[in-house]
mmCIF file of C-alpha atoms in Angstrom:
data_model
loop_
_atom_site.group_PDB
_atom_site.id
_atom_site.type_symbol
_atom_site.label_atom_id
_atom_site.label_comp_id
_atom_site.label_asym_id
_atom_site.label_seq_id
_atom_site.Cartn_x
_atom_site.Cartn_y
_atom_site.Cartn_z
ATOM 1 C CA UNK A 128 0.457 12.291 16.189
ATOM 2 C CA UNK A 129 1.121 11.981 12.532
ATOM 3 C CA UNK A 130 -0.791 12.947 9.720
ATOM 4 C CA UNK A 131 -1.224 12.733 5.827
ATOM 5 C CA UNK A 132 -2.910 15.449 4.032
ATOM 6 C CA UNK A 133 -3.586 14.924 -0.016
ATOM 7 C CA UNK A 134 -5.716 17.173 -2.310
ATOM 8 C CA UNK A 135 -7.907 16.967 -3.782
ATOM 9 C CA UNK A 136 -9.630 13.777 -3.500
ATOM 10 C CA UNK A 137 -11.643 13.734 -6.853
ATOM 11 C CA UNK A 138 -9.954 15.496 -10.357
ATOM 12 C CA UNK A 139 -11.775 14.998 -13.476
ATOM 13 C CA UNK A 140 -9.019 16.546 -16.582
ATOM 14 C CA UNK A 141 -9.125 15.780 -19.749
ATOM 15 C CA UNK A 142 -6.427 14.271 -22.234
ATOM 16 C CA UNK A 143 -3.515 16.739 -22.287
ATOM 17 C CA UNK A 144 -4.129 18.880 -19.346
ATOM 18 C CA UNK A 145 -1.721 18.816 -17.127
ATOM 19 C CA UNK A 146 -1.412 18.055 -13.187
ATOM 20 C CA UNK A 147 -0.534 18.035 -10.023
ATOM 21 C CA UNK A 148 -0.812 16.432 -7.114
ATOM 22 C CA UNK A 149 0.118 17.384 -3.564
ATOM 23 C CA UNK A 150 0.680 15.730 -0.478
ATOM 24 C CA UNK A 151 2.035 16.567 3.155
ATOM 25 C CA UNK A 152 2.269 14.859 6.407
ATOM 26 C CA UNK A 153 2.648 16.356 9.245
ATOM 27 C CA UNK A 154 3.835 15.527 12.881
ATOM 28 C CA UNK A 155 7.163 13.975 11.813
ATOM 29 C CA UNK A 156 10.303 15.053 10.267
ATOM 30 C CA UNK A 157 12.303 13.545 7.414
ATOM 31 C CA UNK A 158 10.064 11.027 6.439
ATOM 32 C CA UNK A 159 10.524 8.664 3.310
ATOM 33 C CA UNK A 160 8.016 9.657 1.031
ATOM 34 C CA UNK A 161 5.841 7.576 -1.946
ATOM 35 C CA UNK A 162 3.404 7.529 -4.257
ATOM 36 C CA UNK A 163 1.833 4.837 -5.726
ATOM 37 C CA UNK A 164 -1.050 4.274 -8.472
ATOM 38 C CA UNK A 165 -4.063 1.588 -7.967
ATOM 39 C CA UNK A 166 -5.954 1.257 -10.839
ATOM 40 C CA UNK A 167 -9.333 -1.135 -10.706
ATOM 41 C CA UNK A 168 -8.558 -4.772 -9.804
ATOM 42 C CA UNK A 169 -4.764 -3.977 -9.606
ATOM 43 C CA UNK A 170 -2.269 -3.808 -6.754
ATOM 44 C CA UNK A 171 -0.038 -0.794 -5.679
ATOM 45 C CA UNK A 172 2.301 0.529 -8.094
ATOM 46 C CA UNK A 173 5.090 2.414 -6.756
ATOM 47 C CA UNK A 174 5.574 5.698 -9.275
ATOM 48 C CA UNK A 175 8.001 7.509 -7.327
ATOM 49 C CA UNK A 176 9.830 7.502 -3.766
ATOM 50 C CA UNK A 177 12.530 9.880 -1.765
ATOM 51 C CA UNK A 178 14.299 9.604 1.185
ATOM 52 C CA UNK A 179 15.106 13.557 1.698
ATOM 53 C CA UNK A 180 14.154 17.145 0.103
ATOM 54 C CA UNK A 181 15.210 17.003 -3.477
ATOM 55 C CA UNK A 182 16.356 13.689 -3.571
ATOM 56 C CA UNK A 183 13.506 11.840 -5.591
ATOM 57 C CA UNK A 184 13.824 7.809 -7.442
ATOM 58 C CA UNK A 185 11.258 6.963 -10.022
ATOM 59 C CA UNK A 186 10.193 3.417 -10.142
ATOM 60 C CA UNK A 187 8.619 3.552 -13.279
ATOM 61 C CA UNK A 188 9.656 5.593 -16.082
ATOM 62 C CA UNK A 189 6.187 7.554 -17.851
ATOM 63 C CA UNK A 190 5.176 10.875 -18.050
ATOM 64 C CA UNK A 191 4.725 11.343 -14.361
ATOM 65 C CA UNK A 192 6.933 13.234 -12.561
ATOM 66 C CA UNK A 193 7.241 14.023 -8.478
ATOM 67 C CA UNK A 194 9.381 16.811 -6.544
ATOM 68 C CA UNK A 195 10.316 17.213 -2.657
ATOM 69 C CA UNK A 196 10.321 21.368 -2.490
ATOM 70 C CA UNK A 197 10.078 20.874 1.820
ATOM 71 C CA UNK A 198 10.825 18.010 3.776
ATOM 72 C CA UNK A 199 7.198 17.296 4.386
ATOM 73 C CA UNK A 200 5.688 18.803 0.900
ATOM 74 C CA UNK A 201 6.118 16.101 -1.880
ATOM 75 C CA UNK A 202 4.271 16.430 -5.095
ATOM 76 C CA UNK A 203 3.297 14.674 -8.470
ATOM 77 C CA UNK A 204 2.964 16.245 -11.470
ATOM 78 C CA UNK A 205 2.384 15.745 -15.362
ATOM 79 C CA UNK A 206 2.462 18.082 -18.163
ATOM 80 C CA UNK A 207 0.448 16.242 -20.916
ATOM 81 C CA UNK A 208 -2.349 13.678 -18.994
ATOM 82 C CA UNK A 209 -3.178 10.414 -20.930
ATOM 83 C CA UNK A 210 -6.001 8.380 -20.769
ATOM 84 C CA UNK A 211 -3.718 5.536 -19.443
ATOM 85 C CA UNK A 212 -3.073 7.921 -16.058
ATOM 86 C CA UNK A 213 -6.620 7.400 -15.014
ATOM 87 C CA UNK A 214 -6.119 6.146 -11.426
ATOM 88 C CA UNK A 215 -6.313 6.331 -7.869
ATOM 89 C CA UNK A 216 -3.452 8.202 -6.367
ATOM 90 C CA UNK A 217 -2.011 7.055 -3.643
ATOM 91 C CA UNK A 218 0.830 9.225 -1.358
ATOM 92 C CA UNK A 219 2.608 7.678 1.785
ATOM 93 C CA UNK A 220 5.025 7.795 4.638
ATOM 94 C CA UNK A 221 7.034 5.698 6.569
ATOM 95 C CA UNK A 222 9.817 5.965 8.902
ATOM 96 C CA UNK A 223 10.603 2.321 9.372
ATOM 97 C CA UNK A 224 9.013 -0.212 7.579
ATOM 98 C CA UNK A 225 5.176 0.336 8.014
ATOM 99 C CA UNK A 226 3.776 2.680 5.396
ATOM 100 C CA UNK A 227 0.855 5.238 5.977
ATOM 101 C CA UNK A 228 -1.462 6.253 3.460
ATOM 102 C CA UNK A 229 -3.489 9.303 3.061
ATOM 103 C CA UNK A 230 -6.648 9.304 1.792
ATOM 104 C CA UNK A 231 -5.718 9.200 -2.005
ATOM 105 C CA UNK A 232 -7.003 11.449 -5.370
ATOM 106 C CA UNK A 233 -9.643 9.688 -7.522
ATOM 107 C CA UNK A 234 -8.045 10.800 -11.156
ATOM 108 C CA UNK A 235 -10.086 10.594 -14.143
ATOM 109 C CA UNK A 236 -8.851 11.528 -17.328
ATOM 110 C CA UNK A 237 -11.505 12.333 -20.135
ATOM 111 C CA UNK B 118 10.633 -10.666 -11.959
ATOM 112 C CA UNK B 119 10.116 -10.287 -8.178
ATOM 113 C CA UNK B 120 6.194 -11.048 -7.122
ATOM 114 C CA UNK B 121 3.478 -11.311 -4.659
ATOM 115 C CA UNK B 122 0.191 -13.304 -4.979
ATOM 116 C CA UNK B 123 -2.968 -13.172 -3.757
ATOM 117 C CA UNK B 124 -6.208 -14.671 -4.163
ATOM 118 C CA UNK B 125 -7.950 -12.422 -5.896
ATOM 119 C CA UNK B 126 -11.466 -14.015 -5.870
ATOM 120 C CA UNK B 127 -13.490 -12.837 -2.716
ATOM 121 C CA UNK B 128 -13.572 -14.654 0.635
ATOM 122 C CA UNK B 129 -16.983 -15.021 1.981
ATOM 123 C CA UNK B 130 -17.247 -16.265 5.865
ATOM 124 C CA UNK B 131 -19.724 -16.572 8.236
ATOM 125 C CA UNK B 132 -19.767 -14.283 11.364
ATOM 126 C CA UNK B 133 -17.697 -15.716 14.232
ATOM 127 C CA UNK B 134 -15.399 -18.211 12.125
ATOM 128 C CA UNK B 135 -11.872 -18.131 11.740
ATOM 129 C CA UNK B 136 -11.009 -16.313 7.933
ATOM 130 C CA UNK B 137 -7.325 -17.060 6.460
ATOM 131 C CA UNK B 138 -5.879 -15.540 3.529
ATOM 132 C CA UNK B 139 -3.341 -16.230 1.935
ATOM 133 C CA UNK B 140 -0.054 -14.640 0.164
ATOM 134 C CA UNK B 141 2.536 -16.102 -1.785
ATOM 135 C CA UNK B 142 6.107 -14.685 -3.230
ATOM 136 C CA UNK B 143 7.599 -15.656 -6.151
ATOM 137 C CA UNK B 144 11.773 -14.878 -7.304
ATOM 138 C CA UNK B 145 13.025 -13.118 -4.302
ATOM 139 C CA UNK B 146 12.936 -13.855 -0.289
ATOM 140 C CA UNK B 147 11.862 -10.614 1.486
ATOM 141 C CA UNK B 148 13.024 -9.757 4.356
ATOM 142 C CA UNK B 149 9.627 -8.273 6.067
ATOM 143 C CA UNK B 150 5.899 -8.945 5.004
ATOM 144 C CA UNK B 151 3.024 -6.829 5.831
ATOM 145 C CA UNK B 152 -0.792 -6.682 5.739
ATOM 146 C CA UNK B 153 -2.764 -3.603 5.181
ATOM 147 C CA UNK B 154 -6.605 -3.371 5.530
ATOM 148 C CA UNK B 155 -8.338 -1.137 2.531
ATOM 149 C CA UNK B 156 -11.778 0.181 2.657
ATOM 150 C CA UNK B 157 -13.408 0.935 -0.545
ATOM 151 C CA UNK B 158 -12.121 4.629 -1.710
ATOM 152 C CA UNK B 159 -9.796 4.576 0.902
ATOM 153 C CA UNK B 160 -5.871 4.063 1.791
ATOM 154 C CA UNK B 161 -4.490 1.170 3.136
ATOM 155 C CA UNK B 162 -4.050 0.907 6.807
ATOM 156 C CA UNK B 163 -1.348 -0.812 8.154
ATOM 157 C CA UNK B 164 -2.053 -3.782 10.210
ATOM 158 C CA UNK B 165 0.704 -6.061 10.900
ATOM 159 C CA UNK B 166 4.456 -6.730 10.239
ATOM 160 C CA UNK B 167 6.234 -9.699 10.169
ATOM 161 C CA UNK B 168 10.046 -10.262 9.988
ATOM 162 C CA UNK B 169 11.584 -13.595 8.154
ATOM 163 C CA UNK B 170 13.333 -15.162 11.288
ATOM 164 C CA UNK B 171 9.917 -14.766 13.079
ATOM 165 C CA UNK B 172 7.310 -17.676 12.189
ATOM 166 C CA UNK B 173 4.186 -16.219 13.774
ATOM 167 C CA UNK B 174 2.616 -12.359 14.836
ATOM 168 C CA UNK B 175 -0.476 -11.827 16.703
ATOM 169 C CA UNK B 176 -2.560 -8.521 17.570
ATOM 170 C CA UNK B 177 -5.668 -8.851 19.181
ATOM 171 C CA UNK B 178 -7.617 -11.240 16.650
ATOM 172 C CA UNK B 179 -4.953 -11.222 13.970
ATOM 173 C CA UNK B 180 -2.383 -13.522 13.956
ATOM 174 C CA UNK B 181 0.310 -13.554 10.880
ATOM 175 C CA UNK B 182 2.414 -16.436 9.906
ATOM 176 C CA UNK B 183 5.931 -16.280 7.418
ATOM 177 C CA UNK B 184 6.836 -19.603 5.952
ATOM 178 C CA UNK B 185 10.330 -18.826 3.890
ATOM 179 C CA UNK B 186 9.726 -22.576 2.777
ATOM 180 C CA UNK B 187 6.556 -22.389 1.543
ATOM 181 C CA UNK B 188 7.298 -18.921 0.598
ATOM 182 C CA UNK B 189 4.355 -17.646 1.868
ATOM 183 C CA UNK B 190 2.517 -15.782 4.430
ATOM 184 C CA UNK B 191 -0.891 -16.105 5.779
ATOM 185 C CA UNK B 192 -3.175 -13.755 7.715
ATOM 186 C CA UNK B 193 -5.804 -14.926 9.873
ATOM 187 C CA UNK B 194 -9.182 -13.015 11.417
ATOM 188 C CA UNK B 195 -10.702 -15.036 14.680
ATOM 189 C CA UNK B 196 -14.321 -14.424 15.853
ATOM 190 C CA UNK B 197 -14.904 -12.653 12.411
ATOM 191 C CA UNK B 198 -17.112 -9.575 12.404
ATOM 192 C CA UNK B 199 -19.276 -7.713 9.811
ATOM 193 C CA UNK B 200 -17.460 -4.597 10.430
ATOM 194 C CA UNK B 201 -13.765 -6.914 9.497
ATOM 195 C CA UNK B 202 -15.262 -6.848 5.801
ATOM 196 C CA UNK B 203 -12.656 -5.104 3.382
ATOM 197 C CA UNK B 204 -9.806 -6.121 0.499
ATOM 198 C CA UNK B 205 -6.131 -7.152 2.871
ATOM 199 C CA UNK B 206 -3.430 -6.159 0.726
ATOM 200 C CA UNK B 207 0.294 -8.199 1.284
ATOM 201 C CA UNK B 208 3.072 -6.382 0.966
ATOM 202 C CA UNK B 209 7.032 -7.067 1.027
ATOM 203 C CA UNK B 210 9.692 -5.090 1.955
ATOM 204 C CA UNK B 211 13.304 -5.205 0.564
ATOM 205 C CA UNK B 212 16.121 -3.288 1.609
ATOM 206 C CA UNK B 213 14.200 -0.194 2.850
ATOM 207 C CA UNK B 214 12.920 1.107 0.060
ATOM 208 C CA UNK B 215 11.364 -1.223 -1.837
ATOM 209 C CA UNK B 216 7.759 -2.255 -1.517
ATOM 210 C CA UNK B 217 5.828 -4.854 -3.915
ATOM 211 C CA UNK B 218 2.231 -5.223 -3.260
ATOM 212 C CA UNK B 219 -0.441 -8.075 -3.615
ATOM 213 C CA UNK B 220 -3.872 -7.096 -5.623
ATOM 214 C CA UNK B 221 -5.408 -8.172 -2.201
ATOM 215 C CA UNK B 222 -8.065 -10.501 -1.349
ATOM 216 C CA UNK B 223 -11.682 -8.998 -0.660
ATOM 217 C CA UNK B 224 -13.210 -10.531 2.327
ATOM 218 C CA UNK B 225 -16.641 -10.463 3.424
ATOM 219 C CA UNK B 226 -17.960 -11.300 6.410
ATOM 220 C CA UNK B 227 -21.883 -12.425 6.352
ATOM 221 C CA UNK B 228 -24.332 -11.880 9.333
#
């Protein structure tokens, strides 16, 4: 069966650190990959998506950035945090039309 | 600009009745809407799918309805339970890539 690995599951950084995030799933191969922010009392918002390794589509342009090194390996990082990225980080999979989440990374940025 | 809607003030039901949410989509006709079940700190778990030429989905005691008039979809929970108490998230899907979500509705199920 498949499976969604993200880590960590808490980060506390403060203003101008940077990050990363990293996610994998296992138990499938070439899955379209996403991550999406949910910040208190809002919905999903799609940051980033890709189809294949190296092939990555930002939704919305910030200082967020994501990469696809393996085909199961896809990562989000930042090199300056702002107070604004505060969030709960959300990665996911999907080979048809259903999405699976992991469990997320609480972000808080001080 | 393309969006979904949900109530976002809480749904409180007693045990055993019949709870309905409710989603609505505004400036775009998706092809595909789904529901997703979030517990608190959690990801969303997918529940159901439901394609535009199909007017009603049912698993177990979920059943999903699309109206493409109405432009909306809603998302029912027979025999209610404590344990069915979490926020449902509405989704659409566009091409294959594109996914807008709801703010969900927070149900709660009293004892």
């Amino acid at each position: 069966s498949q499976t969604i690995h993200q880590w960590p599951a808490t980060l506390v950084q403060p203003v101008g650190s940077p990050l990363s995030l990293e996610c994998t799933v296992e138990g499938t191969s070439n899955p379209n990959l996403y991550w999406y922010r949910q910040a208190a009392g809002r919905g999903l918002q799609l940051l980033f998506y890709s189809v294949g390794i190296g092939q990555i589509s930002s939704e919305v342009p910030q200082n967020l950035s994501a990469s696809r090194p393996q085909d199961r390996q896809f990562i989000l990082s930042s090199k300056k945090l702002l107070l604004s990225d505060s969030g709960f980080y959300l990665c996911a999979w999907s080979a048809g039309y259903e999405q699976y989440f992991g469990p997320g990374t609480r972000l808080t940025v001080t | 600009s393309q969006k979904i809607e949900q109530n976002s003030e809480a749904l409180n039901i007693q045990e055993g009745k019949t709870a309905t949410l409710t989603c609505n989509y505004t400036n775009y006709s998706p092809a595909y809407l789904q529901w997703y079940r979030q517990d608190p700190g959690r990801g969303p778990v997918f529940l159901l799918l439901i394609r535009e030429n199909e007017k009603e989905k049912r698993k177990e005691r979920l059943k999903v309805t699309f109206d493409t008039t109405l432009k909306q979809s809603l998302f029912h929970i027979t025999a209610s339970q404590p344990a069915d108490s979490a926020t449902y998230l509405c989704a659409s899907v566009s091409g294959t890539y594109k996914y807008i979500f709801g703010t969900g509705t927070r149900l709660k199920v009293l004892a």
